XYZ file of C-alpha atoms in Angstrom:
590
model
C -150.024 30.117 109.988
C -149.612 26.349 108.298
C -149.636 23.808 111.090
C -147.697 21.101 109.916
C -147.410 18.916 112.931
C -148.686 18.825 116.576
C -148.282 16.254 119.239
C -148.437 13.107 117.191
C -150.468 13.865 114.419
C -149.599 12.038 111.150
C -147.852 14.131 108.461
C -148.876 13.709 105.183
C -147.243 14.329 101.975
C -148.441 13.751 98.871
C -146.602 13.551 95.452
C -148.111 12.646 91.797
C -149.210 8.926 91.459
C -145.609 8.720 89.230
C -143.788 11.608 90.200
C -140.397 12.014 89.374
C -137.563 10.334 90.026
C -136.546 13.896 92.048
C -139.812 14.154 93.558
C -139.514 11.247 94.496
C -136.107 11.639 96.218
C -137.505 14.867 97.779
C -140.505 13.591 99.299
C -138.629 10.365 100.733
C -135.963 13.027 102.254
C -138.560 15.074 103.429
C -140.826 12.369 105.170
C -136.727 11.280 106.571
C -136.046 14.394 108.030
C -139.209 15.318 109.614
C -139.724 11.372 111.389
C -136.243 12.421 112.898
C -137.804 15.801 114.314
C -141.172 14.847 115.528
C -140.117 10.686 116.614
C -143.734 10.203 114.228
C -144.575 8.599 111.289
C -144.741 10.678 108.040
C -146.761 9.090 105.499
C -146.884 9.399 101.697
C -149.859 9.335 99.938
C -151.576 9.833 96.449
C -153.589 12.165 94.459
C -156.272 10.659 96.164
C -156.521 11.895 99.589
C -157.610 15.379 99.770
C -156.611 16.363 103.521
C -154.132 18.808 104.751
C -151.009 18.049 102.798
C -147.423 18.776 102.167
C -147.583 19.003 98.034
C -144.223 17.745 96.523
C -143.837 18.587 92.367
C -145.875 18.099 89.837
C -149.231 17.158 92.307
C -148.632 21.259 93.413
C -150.924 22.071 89.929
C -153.915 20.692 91.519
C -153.762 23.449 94.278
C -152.903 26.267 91.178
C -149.144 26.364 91.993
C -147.223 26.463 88.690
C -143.726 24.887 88.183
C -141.449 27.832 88.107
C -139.030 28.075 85.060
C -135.610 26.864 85.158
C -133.721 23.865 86.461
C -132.817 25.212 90.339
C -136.057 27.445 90.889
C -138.319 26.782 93.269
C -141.479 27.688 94.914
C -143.328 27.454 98.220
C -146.709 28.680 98.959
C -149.342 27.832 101.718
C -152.727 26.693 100.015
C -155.159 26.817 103.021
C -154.266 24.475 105.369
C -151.859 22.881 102.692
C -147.876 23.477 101.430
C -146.938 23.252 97.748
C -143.040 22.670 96.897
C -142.753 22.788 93.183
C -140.011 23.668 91.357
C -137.286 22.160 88.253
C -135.405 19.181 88.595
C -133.110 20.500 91.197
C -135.088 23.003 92.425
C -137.896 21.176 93.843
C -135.116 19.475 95.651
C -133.940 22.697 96.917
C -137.000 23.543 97.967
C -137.795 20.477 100.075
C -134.407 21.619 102.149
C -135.455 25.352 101.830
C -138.170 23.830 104.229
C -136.214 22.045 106.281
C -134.000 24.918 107.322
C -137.246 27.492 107.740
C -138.338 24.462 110.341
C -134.553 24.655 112.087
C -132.243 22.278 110.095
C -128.888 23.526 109.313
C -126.532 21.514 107.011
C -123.002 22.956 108.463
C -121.144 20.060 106.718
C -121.271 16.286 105.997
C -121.244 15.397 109.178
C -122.403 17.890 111.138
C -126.188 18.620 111.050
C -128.527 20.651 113.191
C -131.807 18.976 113.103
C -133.930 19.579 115.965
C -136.725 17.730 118.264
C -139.776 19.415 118.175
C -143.297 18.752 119.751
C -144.666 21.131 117.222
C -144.401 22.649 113.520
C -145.761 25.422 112.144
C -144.837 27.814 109.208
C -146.139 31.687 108.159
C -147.920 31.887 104.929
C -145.910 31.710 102.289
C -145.736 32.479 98.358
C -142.535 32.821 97.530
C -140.515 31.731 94.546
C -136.564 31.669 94.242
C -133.749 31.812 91.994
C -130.269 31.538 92.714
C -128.392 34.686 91.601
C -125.392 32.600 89.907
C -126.928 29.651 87.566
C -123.331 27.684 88.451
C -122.505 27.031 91.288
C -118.900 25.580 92.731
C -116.307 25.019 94.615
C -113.258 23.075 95.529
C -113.236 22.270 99.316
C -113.154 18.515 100.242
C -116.440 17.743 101.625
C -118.748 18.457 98.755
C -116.366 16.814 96.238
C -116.619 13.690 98.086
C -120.025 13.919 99.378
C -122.475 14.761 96.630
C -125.179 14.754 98.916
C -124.202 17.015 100.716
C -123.112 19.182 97.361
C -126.793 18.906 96.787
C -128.178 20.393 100.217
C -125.381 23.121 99.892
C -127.232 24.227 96.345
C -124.082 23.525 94.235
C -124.089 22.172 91.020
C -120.748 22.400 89.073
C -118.504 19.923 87.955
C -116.245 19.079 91.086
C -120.154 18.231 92.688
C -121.014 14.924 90.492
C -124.920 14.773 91.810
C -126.672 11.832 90.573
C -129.434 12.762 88.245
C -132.439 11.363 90.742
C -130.850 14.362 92.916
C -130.934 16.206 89.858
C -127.887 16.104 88.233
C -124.737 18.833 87.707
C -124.270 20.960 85.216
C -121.429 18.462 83.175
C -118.414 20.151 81.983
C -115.801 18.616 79.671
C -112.375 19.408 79.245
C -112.286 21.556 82.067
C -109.528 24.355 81.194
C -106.729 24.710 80.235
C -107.603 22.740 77.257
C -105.424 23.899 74.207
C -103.235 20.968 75.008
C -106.262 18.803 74.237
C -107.044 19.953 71.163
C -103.475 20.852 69.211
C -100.483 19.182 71.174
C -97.104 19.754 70.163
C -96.165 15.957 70.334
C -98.772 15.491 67.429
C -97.940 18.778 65.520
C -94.355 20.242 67.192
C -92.045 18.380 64.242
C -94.494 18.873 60.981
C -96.180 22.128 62.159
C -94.351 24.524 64.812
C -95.991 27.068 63.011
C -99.885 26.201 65.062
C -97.888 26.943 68.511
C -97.382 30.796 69.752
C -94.209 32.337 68.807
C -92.595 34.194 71.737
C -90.532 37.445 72.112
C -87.359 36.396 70.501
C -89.565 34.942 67.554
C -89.523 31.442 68.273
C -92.366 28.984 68.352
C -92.851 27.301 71.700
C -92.916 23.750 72.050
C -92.724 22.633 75.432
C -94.666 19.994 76.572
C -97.962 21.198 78.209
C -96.346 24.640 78.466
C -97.188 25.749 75.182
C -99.831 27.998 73.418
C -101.426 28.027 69.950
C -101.252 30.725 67.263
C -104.617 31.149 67.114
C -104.080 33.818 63.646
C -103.092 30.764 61.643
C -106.411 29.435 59.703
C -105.049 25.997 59.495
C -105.426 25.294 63.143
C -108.818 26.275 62.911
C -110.534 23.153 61.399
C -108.199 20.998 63.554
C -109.737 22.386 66.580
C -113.373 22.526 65.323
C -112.775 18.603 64.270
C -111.014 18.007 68.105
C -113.505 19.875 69.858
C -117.329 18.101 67.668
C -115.241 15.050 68.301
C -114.937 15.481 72.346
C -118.162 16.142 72.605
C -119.388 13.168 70.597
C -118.009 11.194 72.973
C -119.343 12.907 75.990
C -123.139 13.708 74.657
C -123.986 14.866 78.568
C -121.738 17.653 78.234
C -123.250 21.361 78.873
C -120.059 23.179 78.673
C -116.791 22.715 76.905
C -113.618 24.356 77.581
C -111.145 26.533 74.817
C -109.313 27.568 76.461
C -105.449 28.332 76.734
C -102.956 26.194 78.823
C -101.860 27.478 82.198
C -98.676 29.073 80.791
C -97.957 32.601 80.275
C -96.760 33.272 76.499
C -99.091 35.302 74.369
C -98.386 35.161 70.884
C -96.008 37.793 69.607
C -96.278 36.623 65.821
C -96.748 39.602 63.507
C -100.216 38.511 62.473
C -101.515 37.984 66.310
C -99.844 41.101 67.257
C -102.227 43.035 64.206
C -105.286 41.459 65.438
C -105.230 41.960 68.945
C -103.953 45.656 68.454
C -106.717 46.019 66.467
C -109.135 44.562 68.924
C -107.592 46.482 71.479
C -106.702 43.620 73.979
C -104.714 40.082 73.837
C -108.127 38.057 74.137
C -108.928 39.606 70.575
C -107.612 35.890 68.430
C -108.857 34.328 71.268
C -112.331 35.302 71.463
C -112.443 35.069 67.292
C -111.091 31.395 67.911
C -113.894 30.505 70.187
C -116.579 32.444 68.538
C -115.758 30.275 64.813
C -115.638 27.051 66.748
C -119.012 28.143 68.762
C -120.349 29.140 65.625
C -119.274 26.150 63.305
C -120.602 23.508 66.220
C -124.138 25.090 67.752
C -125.904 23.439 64.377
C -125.387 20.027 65.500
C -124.405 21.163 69.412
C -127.179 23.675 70.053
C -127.426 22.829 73.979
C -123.839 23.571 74.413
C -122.077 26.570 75.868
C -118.511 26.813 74.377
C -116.580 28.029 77.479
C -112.751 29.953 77.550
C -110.659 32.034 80.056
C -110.258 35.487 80.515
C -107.082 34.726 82.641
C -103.348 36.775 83.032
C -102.480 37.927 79.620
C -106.233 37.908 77.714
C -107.743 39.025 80.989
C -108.888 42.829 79.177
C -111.974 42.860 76.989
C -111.778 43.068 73.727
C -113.451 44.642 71.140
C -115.046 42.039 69.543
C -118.174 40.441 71.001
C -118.273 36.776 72.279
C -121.181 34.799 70.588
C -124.500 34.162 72.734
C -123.186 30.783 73.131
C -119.625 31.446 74.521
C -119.120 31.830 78.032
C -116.088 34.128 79.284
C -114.480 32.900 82.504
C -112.637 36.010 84.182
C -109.728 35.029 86.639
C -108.768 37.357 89.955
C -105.369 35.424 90.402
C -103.771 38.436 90.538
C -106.004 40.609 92.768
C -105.937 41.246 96.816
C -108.239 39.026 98.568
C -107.487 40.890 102.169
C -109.579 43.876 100.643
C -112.925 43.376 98.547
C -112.081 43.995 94.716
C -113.648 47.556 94.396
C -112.266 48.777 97.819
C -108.730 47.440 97.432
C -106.140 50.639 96.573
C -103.867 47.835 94.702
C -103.651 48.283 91.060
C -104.149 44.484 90.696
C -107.544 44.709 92.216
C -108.266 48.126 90.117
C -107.502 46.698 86.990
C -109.552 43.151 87.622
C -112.828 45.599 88.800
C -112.189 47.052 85.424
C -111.490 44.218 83.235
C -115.222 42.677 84.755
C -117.244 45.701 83.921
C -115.585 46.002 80.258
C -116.089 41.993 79.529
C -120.259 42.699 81.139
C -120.227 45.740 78.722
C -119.383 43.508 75.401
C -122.657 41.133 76.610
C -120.415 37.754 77.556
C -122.353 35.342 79.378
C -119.638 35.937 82.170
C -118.359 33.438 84.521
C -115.992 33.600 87.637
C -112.554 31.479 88.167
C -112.025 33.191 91.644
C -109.567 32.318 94.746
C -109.969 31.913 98.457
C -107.018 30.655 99.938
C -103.122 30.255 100.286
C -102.099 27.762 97.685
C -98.739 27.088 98.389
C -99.425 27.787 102.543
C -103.014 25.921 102.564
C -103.372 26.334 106.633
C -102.269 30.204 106.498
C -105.242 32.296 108.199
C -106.412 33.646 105.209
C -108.305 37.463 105.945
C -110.701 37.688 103.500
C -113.769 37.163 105.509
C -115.157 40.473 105.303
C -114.163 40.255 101.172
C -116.639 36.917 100.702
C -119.487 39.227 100.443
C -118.895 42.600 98.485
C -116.812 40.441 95.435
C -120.168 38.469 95.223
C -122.499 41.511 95.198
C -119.982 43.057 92.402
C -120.458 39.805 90.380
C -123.478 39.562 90.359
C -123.806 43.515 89.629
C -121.989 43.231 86.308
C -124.388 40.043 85.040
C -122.152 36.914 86.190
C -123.909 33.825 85.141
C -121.702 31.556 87.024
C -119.074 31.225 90.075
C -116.239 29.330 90.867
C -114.286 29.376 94.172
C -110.864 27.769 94.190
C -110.522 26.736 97.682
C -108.662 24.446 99.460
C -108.224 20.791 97.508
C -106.671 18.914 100.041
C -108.052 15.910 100.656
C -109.860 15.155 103.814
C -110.283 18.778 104.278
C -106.963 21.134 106.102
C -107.606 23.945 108.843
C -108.189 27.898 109.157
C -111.702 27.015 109.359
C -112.206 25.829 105.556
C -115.518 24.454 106.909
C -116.958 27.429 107.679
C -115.606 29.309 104.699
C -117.785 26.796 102.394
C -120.861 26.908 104.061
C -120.889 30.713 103.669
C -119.289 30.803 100.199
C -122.142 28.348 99.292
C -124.726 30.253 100.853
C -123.439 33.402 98.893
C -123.168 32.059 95.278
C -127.337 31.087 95.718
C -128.763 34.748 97.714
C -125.264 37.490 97.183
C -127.466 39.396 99.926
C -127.377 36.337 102.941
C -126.829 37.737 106.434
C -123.170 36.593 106.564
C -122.987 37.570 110.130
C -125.491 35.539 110.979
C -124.123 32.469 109.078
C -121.423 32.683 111.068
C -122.494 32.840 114.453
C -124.949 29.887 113.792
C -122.174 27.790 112.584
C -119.482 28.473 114.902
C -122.332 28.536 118.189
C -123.282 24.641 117.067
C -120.150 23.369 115.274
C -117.462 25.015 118.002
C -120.493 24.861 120.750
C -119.628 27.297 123.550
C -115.680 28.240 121.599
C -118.001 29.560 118.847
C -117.511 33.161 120.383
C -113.636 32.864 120.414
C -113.492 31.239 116.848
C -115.554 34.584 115.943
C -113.541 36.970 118.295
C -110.588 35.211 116.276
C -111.976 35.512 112.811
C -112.952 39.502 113.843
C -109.065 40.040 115.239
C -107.667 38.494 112.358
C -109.157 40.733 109.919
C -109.145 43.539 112.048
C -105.289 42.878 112.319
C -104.512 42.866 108.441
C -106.274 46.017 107.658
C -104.448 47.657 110.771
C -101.342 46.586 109.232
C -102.013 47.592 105.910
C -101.646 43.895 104.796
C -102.360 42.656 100.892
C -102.710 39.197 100.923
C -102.436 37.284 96.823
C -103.186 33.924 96.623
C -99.762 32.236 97.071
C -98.081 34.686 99.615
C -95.637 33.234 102.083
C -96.719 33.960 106.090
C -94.806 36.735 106.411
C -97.404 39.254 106.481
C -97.524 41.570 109.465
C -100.907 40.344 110.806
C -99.002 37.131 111.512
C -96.232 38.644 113.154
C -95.580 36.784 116.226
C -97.204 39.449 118.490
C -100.223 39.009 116.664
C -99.908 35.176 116.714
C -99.230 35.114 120.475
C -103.268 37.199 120.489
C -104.678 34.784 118.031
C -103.847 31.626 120.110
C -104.908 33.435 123.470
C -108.439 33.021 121.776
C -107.720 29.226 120.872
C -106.550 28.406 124.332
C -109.976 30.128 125.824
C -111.911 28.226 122.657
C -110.541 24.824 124.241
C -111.232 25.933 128.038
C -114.792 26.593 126.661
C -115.547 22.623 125.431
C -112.659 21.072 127.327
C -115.330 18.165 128.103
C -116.892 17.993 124.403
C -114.725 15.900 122.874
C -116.266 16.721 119.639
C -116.039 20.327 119.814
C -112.842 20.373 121.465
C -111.462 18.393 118.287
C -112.519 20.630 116.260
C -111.396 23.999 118.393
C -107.744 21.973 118.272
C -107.538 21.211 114.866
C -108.351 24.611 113.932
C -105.260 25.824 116.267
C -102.977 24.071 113.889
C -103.091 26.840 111.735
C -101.245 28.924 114.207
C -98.794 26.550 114.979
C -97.850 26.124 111.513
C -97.431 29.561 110.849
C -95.008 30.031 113.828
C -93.143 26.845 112.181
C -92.817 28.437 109.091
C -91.987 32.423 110.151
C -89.556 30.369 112.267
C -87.949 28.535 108.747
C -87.758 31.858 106.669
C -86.151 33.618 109.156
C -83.229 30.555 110.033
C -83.028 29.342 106.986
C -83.520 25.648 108.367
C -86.068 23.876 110.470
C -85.823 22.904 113.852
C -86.045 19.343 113.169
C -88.006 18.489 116.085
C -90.937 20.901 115.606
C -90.820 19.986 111.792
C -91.531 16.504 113.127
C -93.802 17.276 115.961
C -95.875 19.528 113.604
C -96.067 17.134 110.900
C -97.370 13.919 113.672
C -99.872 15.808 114.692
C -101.090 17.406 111.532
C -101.136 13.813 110.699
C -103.246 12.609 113.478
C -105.613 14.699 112.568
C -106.241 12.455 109.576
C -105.166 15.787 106.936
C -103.917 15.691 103.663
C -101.569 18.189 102.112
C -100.788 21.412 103.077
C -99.881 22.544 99.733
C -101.240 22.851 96.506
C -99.111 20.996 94.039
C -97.549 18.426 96.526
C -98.545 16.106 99.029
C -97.517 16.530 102.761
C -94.822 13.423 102.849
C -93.136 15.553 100.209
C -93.564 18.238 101.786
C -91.572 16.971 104.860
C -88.870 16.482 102.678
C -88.622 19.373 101.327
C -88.304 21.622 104.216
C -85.862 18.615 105.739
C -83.505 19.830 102.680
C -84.428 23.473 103.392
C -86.538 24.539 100.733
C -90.052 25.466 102.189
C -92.068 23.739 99.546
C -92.936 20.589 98.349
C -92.486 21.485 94.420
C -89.266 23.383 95.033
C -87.611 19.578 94.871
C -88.997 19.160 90.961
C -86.913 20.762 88.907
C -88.919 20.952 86.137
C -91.402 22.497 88.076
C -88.776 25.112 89.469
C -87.548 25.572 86.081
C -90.701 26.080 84.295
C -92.340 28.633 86.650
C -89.604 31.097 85.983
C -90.398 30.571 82.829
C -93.632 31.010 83.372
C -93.695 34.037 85.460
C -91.058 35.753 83.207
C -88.727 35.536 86.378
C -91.213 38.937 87.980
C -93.987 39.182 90.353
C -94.248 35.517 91.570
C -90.978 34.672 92.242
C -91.699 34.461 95.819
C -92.696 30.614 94.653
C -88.791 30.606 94.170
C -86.860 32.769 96.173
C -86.199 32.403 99.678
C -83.234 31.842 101.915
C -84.292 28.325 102.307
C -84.481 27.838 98.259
């Protein structure tokens, strides 16, 4: 057993006489954290003293601790009655906090953290060294966009988390999707060239602005893109990761010559894995740190054949699946098909990334039931060699309800250690964030889930709330257990905020079951639901459109906010092909 600190004693750490600029950072956040648990002095010193020590970075050599390899590694190991944290440029970041939470911090959100006051510290022997199980790490809930720091004490490290590089840095992405557009538009080519853009089923080449694809079987469009994409990346030298990848429109190229190759690569990704493979190939001379990145999303979702290059990354899309069931369990042929699709893209060697989703896009404050789904869909990534994860959450600005806060911290616990005690996540957050409602907002969580697989519920990512587990019955149980929550912390303000902003969630789906069934809102509670949504200080509560619009849409009886955009309306028949998602469109209030 380390003793790091008893009853006044002076805490020492020591770093390298010019460490890092992240050692640095870690040491100054470690001697912060641990003055604010003991009310003592922690003091920094040099190579020079040779007492009992906490050992930050590169100093950790003189006690025969090695820097482990790679950038968000890190190790901790007792050396007598010293503690070594060494790791890469994030890691030994990560490893500073690692300590932290082993001594009883917990960093629930940006402003709510659990750091104790203790009289004593003390610590097991320890040699341990980790590695996250994903190497990319994101996300799109509110908080750790607009809070890097708190990105960085939540492990993350993808684009939406710009960490500055004294925190050590993000892993910098440019063009980030959807990127054909970028590289062959059809305002630059449509008139002289029609022939670059994707020809659809009646033989005609597609030129709608952003709504377009490219006929990735002509060679002319080939040295365009290599030219568009070495030039992108000129100007953005700090990129790690580019994007190739097709526009978020549904038209795969029915073109004789498209048609040959992907038959003969036995999937629609075929010309689009060649594409990216000859610009990967043509670039890595002069690019060798880059990874040249693409989807594996609706229509080239299936394998192919051919094998990506070692420097292409394949990004594999669930949009379609069942998120109320984990992927392998689900009996939905959606969720069959996407299990299958991941093990044939491990199987060709991809270095395989993630594009999954965790919420209700078009009905952000839904109760979403896929708590018990979190878990098992990590564990199956990471069984079939994912390198890299990203969860599409909520984007609303300044954050919405069904307990989005919670849902981070364990998604973000998940994409570093697939095996974390989930359960045990979640009672520490709820027991300190909802104080004595945590047990209801768990009770709650439990009978929601319990509720949808009762009911035999599939819940996609856009589904109105008109599943049975929100029937009203069930809504009538689920805010018996927010009414106790709010007895329980009636007199914590704080807590009680939080218990009551949570509730919304049930209020708004009664509002809405209410709308589909009528056809109309009742005016009032469209107003008195809207006030106090917006009291609450939250942002949208859809996807595509913000919450004034919103308003006005269901005032002209059409439930959301894009429905009043025609072009929008228009184009996602289109884009659907008028079948499986036209509950986007129709509805007795559309």
């Amino acid at each position: 057993m380390t003793r790091i600190f008893h009853n006044g004693e002076t805490i020492r750490i020591k770093t390298a006489v010019a460490p890092s600029p992240q050692e640095k950072f870690a040491a100054e956040e470690l001697c912060a954290y641990l003055e604010r648990m003991t009310s003592t002095a922690v003091e920094q010193c040099d190579e020079s003293y040779e007492g009992p020590v906490i050992a930050i970075g590169g100093v950790c050599g003189e006690y025969g601790v090695p820097v482990p390899e790679g950038d968000d590694a890190f190790t901790l190991k007792t050396v007598g009655e010293s503690l070594c944290i060494t790791g890469g440029k994030r890691g030994v970041i990560y490893g500073m906090y690692e300590l932290l939470e082993r001594l009883g911090c917990r960093f629930f959100t940006a402003t709510c953290e659990k750091v104790p006051f203790v009289d004593e510290l003390t610590i097991g022997d320890l040699d341990e060294t980790q590695r996250p199980d994903f190497i990319y790490r994101e996300h799109a809930y509110y908080e750790h966009r607009q809070y890097s720091r708190f990105a960085l004490k939540s492990r993350l490290n993808g684009a939406n988390h710009p960490i500055k590089d004294e925190w050590g840095g993000h892993i910098r992405y440019s063009w980030f999707v959807h990127s054909f557009q970028n590289i062959i538009s059809p305002e630059e080519y449509g008139e002289s060239h029609p022939e670059y853009f994707a020809m659809d089923e009646n033989g005609e080449r597609v030129l709608t602005r952003d709504k377009n694809q490219l006929c990735l079987s002509n060679p002319e469009i080939l040295p365009i893109a290599i030219e568009a994409v070495r030039r992108n990346l000129l100007e953005h030298p700090e990129a790690e990761i580019i994007s190739i990848s097709q526009n978020d429109w549904r038209l795969d190229c029915q073109c004789p010559e498209c048609r040959r190759i992907n038959e003969a690569d036995g999937a629609s990704s075929g010309t689009l894995i060649r594409f990216v493979n000859a610009i990967a190939e043509a670039l890595e001379p002069e690019f060798p740190h880059v990874t040249f990145d693409t989807l594996a999303y609706q229509y080239t979702r299936s394998a192919p054949t051919v094998r990506p290059r070692h420097n292409v990354a394949v990004r594999l899309c669930s949009i379609e699946c069942c998120f109320a069931h984990p992927f392998e369990d689900c009996c939905r042929d959606s969720n069959t098909t996407f299990v299958r699709d991941l093990r044939d893209w491990h199987k060709t060697g991809a270095q395989l990334y993630i594009w999954d989703y965790v919420t209700c896009f078009n009905y952000y404050p839904t109760p979403h039931p896929n708590w018990r789904s979190l878990q098992p869909n990590m564990r199956l990534f990471r069984e079939n060699g994912v390198k890299g994860i990203f969860e599409q959450g909520c984007c609303a600005q300044r954050g919405s309800t069904d307990l989005n806060e919670l849902r981070a911290y364990v998604l973000t616990k998940l994409m570093w250690n697939a095996d974390a005690d989930v359960d045990k996540l979640i009672e520490e957050f709820t027991d300190y964030y909802y104080g004595a409602a945590g047990k209801y907002i768990r009770e709650y969580i439990n009978l929601v889930c319990d509720t949808a697989v009762k009911e035999g519920d599939h819940t996609g990512f856009n589904d109105k709330p008109l599943h049975k587990y929100l029937e009203k019955e069930h809504l009538t149980q689920y805010d018996g257990l927010f009414i106790k929550a709010i007895d329980a912390v009636r007199e914590d303000t704080i807590r009680r905020y939080r218990v009551e902003k949570a509730r919304l969630s049930i209020r708004y789906v009664r509002f809405y079951r209410d709308f589909f069934e009528n056809g109309e809102a009742d005016r009032r509670e469209l107003h008195d639901l809207f006030d106090e949504w917006e009291a609450f200080g939250l942002g949208r509560m859809e996807e595509d459109a913000d919450r004034t619009t919103t308003r006005k849409a269901l005032l002209r009886g059409k439930p959301i906010g894009i429905n009043l955009y025609w072009h929008w309306t228009f184009e996602l028949r289109q884009y659907y092909h008028g079948g499986r998602f036209d509950f986007l469109l129709n509805s007795k209030a559309n």
